[in-house]
mmCIF file with all atom_site columns, C-alpha atoms (C1' of nucleotides) in Angstrom:
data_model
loop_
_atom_site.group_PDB
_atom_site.id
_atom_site.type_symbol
_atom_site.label_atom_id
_atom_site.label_alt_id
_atom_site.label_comp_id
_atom_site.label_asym_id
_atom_site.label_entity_id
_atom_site.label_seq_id
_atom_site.pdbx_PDB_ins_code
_atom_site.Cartn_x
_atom_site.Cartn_y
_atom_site.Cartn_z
_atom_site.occupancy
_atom_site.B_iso_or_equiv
_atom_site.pdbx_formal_charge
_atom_site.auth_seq_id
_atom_site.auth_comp_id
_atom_site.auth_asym_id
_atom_site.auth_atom_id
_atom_site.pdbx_PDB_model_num
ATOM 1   C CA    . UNK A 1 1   ? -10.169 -38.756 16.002  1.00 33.00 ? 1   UNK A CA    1
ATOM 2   C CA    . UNK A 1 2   ? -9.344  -40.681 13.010  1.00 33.00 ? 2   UNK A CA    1
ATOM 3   C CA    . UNK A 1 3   ? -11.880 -43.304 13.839  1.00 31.00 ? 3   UNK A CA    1
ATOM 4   C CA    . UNK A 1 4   ? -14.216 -40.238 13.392  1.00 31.00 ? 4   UNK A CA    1
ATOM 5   C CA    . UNK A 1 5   ? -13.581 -40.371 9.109   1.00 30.00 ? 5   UNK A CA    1
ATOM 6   C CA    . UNK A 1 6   ? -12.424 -44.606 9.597   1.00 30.00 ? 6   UNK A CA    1
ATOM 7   C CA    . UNK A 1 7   ? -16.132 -46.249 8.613   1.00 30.00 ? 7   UNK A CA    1
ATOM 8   C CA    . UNK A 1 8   ? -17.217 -42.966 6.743   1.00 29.00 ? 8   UNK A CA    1
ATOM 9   C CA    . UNK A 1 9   ? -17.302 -44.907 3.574   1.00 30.00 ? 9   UNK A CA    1
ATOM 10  C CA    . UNK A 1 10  ? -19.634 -47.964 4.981   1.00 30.00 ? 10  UNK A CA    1
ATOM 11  C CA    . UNK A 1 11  ? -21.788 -45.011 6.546   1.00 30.00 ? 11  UNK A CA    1
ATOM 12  C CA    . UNK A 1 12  ? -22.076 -43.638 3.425   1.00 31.00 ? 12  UNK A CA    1
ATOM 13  C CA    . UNK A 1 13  ? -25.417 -44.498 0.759   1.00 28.00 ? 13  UNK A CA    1
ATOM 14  C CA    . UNK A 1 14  ? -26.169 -42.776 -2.697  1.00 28.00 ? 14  UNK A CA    1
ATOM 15  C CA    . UNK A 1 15  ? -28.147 -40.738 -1.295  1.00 23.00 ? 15  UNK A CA    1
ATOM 16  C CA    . UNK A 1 16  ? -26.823 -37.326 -1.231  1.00 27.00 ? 16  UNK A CA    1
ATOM 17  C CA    . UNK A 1 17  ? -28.005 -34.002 0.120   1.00 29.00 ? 17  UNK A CA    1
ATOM 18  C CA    . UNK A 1 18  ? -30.218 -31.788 -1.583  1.00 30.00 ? 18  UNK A CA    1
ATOM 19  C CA    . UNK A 1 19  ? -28.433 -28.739 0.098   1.00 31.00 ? 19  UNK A CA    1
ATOM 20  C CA    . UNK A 1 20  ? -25.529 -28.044 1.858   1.00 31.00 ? 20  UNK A CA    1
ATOM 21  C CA    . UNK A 1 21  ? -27.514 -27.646 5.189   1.00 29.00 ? 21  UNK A CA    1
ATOM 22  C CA    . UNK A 1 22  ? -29.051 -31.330 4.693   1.00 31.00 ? 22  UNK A CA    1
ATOM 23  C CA    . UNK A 1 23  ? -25.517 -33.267 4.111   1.00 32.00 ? 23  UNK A CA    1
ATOM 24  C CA    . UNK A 1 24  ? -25.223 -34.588 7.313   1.00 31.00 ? 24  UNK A CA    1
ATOM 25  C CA    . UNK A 1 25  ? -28.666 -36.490 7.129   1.00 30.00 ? 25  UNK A CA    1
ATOM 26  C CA    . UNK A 1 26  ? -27.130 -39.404 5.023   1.00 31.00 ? 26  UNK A CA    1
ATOM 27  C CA    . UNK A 1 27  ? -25.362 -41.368 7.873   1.00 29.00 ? 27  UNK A CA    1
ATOM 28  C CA    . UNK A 1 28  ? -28.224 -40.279 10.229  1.00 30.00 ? 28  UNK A CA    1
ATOM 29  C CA    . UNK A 1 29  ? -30.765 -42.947 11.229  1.00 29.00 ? 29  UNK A CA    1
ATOM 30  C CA    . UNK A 1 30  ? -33.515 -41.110 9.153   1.00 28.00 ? 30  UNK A CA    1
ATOM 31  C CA    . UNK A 1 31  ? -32.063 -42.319 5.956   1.00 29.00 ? 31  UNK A CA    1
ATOM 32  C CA    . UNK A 1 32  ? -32.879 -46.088 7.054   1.00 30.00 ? 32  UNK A CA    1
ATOM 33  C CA    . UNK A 1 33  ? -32.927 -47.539 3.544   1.00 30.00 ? 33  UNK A CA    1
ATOM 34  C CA    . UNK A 1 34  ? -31.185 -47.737 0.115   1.00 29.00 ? 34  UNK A CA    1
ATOM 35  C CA    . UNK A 1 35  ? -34.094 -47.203 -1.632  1.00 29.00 ? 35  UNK A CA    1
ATOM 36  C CA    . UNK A 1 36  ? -34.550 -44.543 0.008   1.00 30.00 ? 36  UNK A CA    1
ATOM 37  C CA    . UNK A 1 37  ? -31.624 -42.742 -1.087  1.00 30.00 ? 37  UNK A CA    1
ATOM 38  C CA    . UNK A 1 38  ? -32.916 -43.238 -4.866  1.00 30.00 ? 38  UNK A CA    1
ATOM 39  C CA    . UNK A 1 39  ? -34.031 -40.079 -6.372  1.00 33.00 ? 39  UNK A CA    1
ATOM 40  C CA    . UNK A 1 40  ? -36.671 -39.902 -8.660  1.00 32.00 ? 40  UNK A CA    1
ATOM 41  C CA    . UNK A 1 41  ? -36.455 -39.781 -12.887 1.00 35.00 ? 41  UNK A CA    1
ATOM 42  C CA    . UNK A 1 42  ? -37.680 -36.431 -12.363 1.00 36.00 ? 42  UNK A CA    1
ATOM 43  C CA    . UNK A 1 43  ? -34.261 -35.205 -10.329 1.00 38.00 ? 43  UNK A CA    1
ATOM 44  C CA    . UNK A 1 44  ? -31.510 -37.277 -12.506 1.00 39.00 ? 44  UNK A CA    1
ATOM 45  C CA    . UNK A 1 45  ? -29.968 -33.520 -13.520 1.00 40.00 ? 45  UNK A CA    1
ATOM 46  C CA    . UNK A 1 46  ? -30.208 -32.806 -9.571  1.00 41.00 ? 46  UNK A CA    1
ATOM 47  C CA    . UNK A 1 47  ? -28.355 -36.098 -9.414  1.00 43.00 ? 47  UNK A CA    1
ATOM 48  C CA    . UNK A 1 48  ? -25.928 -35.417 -11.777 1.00 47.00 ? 48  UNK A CA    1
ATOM 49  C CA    . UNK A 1 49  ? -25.052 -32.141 -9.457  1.00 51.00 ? 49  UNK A CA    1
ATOM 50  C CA    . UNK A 1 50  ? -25.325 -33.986 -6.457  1.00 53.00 ? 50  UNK A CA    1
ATOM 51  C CA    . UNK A 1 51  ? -22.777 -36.495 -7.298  1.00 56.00 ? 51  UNK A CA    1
ATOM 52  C CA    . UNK A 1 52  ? -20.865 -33.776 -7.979  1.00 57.00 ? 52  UNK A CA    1
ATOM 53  C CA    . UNK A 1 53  ? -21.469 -32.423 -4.289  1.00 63.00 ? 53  UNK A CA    1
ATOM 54  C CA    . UNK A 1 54  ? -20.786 -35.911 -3.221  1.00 64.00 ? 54  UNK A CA    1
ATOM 55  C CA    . UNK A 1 55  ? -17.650 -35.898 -4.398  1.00 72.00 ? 55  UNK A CA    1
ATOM 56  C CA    . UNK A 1 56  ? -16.887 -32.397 -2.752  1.00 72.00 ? 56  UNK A CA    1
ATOM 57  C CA    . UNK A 1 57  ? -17.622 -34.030 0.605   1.00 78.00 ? 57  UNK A CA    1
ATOM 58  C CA    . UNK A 1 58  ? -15.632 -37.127 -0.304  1.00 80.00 ? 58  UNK A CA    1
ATOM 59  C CA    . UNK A 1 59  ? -12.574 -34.721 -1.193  1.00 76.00 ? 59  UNK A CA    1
ATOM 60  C CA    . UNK A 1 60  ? -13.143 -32.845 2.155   1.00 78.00 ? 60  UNK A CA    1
ATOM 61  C CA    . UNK A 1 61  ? -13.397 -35.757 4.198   1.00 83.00 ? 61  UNK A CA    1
ATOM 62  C CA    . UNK A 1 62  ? -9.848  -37.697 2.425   1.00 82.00 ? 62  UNK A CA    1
ATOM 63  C CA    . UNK A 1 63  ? -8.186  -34.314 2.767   1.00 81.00 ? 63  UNK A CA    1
ATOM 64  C CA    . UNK A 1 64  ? -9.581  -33.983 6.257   1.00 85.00 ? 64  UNK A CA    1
ATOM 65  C CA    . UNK A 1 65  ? -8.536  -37.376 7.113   1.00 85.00 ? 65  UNK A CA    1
ATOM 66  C CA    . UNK A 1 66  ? -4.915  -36.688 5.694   1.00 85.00 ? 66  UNK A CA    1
ATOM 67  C CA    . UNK A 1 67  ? -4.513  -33.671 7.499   1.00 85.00 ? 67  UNK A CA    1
ATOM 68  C CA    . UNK A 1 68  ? -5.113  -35.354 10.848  1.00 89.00 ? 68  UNK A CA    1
ATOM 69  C CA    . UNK A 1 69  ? -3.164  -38.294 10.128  1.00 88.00 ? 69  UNK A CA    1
ATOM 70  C CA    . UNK A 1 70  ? -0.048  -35.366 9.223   1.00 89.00 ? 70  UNK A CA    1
ATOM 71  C CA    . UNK A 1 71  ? -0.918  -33.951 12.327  1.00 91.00 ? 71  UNK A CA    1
ATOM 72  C CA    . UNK A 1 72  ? -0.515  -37.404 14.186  1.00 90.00 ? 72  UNK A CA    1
ATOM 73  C CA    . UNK A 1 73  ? 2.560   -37.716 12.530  1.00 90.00 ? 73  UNK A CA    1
ATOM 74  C CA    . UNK A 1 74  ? 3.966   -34.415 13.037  1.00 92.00 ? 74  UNK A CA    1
ATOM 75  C CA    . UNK A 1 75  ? 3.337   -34.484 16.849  1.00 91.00 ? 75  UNK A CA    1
ATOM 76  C CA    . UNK A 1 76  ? 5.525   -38.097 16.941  1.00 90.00 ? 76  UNK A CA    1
ATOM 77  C CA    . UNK A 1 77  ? 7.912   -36.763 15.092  1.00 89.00 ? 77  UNK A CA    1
ATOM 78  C CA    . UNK A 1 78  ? 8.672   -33.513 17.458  1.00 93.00 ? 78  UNK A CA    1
ATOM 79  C CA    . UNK A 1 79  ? 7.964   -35.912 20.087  1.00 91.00 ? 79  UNK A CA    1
ATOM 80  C CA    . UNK A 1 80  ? 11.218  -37.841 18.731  1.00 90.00 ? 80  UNK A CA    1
ATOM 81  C CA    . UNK A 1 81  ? 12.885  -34.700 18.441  1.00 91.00 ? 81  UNK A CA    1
ATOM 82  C CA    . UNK A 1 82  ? 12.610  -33.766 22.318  1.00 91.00 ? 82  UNK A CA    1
ATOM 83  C CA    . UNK A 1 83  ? 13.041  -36.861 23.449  1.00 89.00 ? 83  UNK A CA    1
ATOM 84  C CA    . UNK A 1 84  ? 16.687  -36.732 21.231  1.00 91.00 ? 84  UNK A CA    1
ATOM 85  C CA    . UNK A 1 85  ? 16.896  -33.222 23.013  1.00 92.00 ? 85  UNK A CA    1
ATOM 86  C CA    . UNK A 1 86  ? 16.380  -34.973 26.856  1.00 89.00 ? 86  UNK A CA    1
ATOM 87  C CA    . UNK A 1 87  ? 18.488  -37.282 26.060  1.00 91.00 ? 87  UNK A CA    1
ATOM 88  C CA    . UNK A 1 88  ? 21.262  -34.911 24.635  1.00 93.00 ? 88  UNK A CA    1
ATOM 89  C CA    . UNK A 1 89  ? 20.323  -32.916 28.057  1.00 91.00 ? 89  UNK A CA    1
ATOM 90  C CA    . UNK A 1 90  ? 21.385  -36.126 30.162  1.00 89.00 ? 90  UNK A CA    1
ATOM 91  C CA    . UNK A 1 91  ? 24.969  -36.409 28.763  1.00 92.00 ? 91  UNK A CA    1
ATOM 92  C CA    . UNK A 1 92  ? 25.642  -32.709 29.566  1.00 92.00 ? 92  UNK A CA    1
ATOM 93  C CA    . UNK A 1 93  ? 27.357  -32.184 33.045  1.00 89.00 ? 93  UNK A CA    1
ATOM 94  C CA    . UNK A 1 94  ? 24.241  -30.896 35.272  1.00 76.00 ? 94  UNK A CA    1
ATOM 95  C CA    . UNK A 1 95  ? 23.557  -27.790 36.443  1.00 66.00 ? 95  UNK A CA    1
ATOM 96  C CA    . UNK A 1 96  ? 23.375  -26.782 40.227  1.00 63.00 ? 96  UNK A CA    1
ATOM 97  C CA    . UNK A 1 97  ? 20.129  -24.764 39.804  1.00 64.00 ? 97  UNK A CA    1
ATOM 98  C CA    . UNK A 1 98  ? 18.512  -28.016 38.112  1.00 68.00 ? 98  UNK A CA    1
ATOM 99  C CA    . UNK A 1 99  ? 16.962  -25.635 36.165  1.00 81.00 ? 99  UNK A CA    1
ATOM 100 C CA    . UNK A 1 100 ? 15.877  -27.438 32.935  1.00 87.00 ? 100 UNK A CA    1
ATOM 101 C CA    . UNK A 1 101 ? 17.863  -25.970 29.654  1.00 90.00 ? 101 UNK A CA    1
ATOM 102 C CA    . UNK A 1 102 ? 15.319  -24.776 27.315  1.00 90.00 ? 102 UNK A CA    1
ATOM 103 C CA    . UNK A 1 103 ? 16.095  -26.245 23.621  1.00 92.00 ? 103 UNK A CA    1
ATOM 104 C CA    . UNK A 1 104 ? 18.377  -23.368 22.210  1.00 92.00 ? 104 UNK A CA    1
ATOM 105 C CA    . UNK A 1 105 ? 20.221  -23.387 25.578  1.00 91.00 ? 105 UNK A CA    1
ATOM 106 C CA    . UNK A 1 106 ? 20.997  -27.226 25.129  1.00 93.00 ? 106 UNK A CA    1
ATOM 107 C CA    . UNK A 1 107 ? 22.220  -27.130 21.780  1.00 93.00 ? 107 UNK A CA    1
ATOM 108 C CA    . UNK A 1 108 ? 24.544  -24.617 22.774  1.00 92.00 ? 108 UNK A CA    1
ATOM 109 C CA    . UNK A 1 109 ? 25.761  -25.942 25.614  1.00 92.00 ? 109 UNK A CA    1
ATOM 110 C CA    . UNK A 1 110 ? 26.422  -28.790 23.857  1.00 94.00 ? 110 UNK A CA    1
ATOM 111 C CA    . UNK A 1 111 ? 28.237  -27.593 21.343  1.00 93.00 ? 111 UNK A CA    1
ATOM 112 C CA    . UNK A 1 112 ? 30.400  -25.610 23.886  1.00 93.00 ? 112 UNK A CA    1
ATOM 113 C CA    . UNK A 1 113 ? 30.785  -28.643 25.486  1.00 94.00 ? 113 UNK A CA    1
ATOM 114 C CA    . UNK A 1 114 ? 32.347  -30.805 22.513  1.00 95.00 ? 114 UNK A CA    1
ATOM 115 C CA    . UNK A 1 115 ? 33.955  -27.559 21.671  1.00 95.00 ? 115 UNK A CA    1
ATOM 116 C CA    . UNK A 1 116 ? 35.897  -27.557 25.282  1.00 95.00 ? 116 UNK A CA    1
ATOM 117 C CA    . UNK A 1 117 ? 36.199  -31.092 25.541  1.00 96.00 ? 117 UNK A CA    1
ATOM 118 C CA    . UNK A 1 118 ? 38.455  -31.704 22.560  1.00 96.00 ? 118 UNK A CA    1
ATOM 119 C CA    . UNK A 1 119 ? 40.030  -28.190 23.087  1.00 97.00 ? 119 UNK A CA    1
ATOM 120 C CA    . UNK A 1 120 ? 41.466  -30.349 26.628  1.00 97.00 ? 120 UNK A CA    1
ATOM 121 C CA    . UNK A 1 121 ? 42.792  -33.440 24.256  1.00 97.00 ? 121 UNK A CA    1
ATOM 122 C CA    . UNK A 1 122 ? 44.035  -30.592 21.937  1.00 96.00 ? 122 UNK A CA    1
ATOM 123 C CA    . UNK A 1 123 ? 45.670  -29.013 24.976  1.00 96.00 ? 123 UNK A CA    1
ATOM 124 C CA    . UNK A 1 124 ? 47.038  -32.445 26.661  1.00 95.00 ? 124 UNK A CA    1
ATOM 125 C CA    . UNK A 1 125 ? 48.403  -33.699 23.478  1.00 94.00 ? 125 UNK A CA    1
ATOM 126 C CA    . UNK A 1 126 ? 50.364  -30.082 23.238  1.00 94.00 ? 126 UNK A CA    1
ATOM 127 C CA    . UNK A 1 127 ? 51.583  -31.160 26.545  1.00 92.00 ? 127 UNK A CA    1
ATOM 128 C CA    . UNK A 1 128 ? 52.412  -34.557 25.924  1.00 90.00 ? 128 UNK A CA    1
ATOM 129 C CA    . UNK A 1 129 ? 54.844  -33.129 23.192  1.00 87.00 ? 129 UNK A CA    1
ATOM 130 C CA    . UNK A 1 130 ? 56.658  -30.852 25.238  1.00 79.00 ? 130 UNK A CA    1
ATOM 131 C CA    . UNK A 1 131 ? 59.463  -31.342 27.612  1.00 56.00 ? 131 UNK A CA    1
ATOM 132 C CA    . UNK A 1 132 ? 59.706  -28.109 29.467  1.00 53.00 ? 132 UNK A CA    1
ATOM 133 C CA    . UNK A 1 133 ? 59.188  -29.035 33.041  1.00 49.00 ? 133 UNK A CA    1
ATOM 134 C CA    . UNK A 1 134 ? 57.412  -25.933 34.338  1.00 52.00 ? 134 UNK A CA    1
ATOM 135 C CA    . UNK A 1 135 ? 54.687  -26.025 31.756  1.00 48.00 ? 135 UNK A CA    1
ATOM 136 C CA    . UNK A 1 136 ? 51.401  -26.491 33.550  1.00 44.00 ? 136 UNK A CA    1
ATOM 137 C CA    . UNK A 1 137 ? 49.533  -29.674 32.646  1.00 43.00 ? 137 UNK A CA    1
ATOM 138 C CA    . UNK A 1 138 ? 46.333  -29.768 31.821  1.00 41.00 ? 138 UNK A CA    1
ATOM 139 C CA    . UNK A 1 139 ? 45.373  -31.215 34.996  1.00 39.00 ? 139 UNK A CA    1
ATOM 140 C CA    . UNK A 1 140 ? 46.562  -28.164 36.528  1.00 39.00 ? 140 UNK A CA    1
ATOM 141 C CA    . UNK A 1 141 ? 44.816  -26.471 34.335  1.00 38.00 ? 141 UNK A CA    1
ATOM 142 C CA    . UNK A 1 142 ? 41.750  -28.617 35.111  1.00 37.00 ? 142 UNK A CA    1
ATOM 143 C CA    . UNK A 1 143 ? 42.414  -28.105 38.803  1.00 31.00 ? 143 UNK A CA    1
ATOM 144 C CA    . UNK A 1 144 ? 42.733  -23.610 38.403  1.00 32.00 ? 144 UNK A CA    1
ATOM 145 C CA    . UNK A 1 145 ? 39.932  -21.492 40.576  1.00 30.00 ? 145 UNK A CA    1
ATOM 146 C CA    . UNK A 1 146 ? 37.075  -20.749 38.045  1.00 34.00 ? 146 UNK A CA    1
ATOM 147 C CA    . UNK A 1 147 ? 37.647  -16.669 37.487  1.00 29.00 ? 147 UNK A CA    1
ATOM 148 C CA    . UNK A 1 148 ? 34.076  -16.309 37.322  1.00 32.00 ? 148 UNK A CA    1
ATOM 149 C CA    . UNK A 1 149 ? 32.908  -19.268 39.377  1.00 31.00 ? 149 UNK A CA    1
ATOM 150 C CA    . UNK A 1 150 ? 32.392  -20.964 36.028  1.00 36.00 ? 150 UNK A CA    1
ATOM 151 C CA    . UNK A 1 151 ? 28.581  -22.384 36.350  1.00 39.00 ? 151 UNK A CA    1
ATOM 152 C CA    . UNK A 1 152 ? 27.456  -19.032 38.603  1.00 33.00 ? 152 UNK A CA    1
ATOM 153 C CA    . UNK A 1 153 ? 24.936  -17.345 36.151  1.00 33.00 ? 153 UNK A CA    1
ATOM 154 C CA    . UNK A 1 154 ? 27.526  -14.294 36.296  1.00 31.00 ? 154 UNK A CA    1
ATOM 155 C CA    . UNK A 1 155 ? 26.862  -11.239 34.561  1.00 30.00 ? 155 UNK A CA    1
ATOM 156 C CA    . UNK A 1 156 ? 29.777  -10.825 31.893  1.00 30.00 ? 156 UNK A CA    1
ATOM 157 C CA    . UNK A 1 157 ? 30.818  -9.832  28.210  1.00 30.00 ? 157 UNK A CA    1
ATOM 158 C CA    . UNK A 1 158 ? 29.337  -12.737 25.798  1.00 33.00 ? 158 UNK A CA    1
ATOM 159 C CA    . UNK A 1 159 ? 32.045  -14.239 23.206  1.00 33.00 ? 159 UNK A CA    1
ATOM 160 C CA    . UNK A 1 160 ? 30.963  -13.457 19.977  1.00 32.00 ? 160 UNK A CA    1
ATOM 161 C CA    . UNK A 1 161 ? 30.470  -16.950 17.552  1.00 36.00 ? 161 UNK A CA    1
ATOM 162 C CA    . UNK A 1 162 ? 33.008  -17.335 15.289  1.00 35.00 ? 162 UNK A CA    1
ATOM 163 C CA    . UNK A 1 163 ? 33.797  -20.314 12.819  1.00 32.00 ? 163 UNK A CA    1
ATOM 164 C CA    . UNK A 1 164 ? 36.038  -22.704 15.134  1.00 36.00 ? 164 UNK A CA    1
ATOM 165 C CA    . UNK A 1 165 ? 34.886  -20.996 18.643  1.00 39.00 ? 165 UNK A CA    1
ATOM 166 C CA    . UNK A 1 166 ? 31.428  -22.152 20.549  1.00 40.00 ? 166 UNK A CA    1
ATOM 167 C CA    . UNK A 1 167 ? 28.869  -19.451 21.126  1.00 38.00 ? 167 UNK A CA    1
ATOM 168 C CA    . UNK A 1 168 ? 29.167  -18.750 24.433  1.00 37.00 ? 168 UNK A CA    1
ATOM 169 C CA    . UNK A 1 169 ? 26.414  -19.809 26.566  1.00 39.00 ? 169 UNK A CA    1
ATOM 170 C CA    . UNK A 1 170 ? 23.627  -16.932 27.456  1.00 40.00 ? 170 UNK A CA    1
ATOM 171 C CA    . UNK A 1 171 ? 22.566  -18.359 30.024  1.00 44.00 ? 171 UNK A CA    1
ATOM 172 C CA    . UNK A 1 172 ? 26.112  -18.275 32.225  1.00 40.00 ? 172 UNK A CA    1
ATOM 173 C CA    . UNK A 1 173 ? 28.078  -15.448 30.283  1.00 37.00 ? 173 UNK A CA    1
ATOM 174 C CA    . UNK A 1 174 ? 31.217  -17.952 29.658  1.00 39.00 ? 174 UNK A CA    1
ATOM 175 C CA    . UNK A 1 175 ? 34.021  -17.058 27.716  1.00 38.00 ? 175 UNK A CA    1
ATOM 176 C CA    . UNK A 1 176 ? 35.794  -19.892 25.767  1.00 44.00 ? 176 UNK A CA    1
ATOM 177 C CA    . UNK A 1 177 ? 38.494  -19.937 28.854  1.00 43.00 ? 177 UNK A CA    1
ATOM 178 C CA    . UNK A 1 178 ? 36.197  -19.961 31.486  1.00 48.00 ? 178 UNK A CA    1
ATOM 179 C CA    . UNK A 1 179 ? 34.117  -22.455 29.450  1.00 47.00 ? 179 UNK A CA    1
ATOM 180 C CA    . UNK A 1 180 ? 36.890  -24.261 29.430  1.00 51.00 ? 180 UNK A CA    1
ATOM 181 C CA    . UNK A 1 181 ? 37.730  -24.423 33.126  1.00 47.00 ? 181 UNK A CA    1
ATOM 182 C CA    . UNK A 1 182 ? 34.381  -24.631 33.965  1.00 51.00 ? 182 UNK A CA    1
ATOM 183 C CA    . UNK A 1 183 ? 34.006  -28.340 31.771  1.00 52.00 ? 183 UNK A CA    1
ATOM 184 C CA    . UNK A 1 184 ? 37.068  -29.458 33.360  1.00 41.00 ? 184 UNK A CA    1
ATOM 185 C CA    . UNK A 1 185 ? 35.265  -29.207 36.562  1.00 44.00 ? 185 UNK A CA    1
ATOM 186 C CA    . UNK A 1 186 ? 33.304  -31.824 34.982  1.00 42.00 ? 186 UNK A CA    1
ATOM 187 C CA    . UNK A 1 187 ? 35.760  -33.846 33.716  1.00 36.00 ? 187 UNK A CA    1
ATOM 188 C CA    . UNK A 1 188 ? 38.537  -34.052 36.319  1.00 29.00 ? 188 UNK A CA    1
ATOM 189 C CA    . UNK A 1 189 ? 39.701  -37.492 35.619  1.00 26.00 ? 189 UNK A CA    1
ATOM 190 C CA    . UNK A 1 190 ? 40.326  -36.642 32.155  1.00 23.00 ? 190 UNK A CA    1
ATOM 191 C CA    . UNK A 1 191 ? 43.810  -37.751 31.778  1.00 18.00 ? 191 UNK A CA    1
ATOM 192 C "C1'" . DT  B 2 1   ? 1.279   -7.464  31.829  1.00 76.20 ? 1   DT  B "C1'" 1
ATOM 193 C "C1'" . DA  B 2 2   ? 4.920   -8.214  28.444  1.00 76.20 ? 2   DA  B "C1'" 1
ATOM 194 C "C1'" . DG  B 2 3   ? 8.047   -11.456 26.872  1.00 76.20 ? 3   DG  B "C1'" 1
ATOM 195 C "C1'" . DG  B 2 4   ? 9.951   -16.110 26.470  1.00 76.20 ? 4   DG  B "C1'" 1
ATOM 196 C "C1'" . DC  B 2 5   ? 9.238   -20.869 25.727  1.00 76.20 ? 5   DC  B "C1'" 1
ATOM 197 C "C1'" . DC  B 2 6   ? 6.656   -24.569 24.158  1.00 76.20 ? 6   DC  B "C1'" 1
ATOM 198 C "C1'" . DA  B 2 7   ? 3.199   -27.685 21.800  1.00 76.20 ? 7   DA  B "C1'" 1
ATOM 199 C "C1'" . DT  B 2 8   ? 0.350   -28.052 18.111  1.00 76.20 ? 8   DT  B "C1'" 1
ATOM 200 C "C1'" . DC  B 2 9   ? -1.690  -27.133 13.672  1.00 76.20 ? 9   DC  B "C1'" 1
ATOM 201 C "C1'" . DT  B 2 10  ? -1.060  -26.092 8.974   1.00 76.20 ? 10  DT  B "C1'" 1
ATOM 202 C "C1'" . DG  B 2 11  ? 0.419   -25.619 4.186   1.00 76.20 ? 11  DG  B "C1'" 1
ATOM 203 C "C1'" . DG  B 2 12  ? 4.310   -25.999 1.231   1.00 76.20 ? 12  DG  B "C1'" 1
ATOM 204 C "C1'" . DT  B 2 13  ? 8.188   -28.590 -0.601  1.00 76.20 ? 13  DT  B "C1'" 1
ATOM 205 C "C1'" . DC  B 2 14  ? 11.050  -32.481 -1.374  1.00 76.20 ? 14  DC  B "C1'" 1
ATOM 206 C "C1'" . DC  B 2 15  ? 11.893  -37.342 -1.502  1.00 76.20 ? 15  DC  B "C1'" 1
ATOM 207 C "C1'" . DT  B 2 16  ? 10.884  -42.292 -2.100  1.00 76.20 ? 16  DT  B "C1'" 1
ATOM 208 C "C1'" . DA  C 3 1   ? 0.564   -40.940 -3.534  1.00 76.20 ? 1   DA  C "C1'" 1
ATOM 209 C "C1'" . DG  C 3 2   ? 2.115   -40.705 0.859   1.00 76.20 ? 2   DG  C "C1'" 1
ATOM 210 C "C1'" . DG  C 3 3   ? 5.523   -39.594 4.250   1.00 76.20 ? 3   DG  C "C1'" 1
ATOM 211 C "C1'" . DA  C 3 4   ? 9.277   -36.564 6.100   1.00 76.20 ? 4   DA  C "C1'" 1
ATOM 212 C "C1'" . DC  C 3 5   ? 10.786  -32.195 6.883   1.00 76.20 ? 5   DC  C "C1'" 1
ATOM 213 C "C1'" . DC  C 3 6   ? 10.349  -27.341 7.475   1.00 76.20 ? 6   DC  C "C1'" 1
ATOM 214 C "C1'" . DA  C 3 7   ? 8.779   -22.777 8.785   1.00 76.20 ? 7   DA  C "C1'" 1
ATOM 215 C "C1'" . DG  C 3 8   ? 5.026   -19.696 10.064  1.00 76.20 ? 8   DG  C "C1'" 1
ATOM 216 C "C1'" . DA  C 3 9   ? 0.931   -18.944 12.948  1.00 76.20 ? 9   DA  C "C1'" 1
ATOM 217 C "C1'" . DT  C 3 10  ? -1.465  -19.456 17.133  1.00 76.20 ? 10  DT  C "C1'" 1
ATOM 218 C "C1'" . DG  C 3 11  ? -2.659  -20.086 21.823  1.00 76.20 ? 11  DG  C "C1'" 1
ATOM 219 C "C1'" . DG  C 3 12  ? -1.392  -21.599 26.565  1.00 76.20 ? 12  DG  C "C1'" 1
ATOM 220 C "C1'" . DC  C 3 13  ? 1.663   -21.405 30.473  1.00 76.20 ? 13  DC  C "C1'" 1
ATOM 221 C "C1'" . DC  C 3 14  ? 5.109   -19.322 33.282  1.00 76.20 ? 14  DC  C "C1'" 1
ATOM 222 C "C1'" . DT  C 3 15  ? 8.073   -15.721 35.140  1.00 76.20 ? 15  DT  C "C1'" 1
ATOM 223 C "C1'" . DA  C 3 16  ? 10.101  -11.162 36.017  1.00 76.20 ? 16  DA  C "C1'" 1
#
DNA sequence: TAGGCCATCTGGTCCT
DNA sequence: AGGACCAGATGGCCTA
């Protein structure tokens, strides 16, 4: 498209239009000649407003031109952006529908993810520190029956976001436990 | 068919 | 001045 506005300028004479309708004839075969773009003595006021038009077009055309190269630029850069978000999408522990997480769902999950991820160092280092014996570990932990089948898109109360607790995910109804278990599904060799 | 999601365009603002 | 970023608008596609 930008090739459309690229040679404008070597397309372009000193000829210019005496109306609006006609401003398209100067790049058009009929106006074969420079001379032929030289008004008359008679028309140098005309001129005068026709350079004026002239540089109308010219303004249209650069800001035409800019817009479409923003455009171009735009689309590359949300191009970036997705591809960040597939990538981000690759790292998370799959899903057994396959369905594909829509953008909102992703960053959420992620962020439940990290969130339940370092909540299990947080937990094993509590462990590490203690020396009752019949504390559960956090493999055990790891290794507990999902109450709510943890990935099953179960019907459930939603966790309300707070600062310092993950949203829970839509999309699955987790709570922060279940979340919890559910990641440690993922992550079983953990420790 | 309504609603959700997405890609794209667009104009405004900020930064270099 | 030009590019990056952002948010609103719009239209297409898909699904319940």
């Amino acid at each position: 498209m930008d090739a459309l506005f690229a040679d404008i300028d070597s397309n372009s004479c000193d000829f210019f239009p005496h109306s609006e309708e006609d401003e398209d004839s100067c790049g058009s075969p009929r106006a074969s000649s420079p001379d032929s773009c030289a008004p008359p003595p008679a028309q140098q006021q005309k001129k005068r407003r026709r350079g004026r038009a002239r540089n109308e077009v010219t303004v249209q055309v650069v800001k035409k031109t800019r817009r479409l190269k923003a455009n171009d630029r735009e689309r590359n850069r949300m191009h970036n952006l997705n591809d960040a978000l597939d990538a981000l999408r690759r790292v998370l522990p799959a899903f057994p529908d396959e369905t594909k997480l829509t953008k909102i769902e992703t960053l959420r999950f992620a962020h439940n993810y990290i969130w339940a991820l370092s909540e299990t160092i947080r937990i094993a280092d509590l462990q590490a520190g203690r020396s009752i014996r019949d504390t559960r570990s956090p493999a055990d932990i790891c290794e507990a029956p999902s109450p709510s089948g943890s990935w099953s898109s179960s019907s459930g109360s939603s966790c309300a976001s707070s600062p310092g607790s993950p949203a829970t995910l839509d999309r699955f109804s987790l709570t922060q436990p279940d979340a919890l278990l559910g990641f440690c599904s993922f992550v079983p060799n953990i420790y």
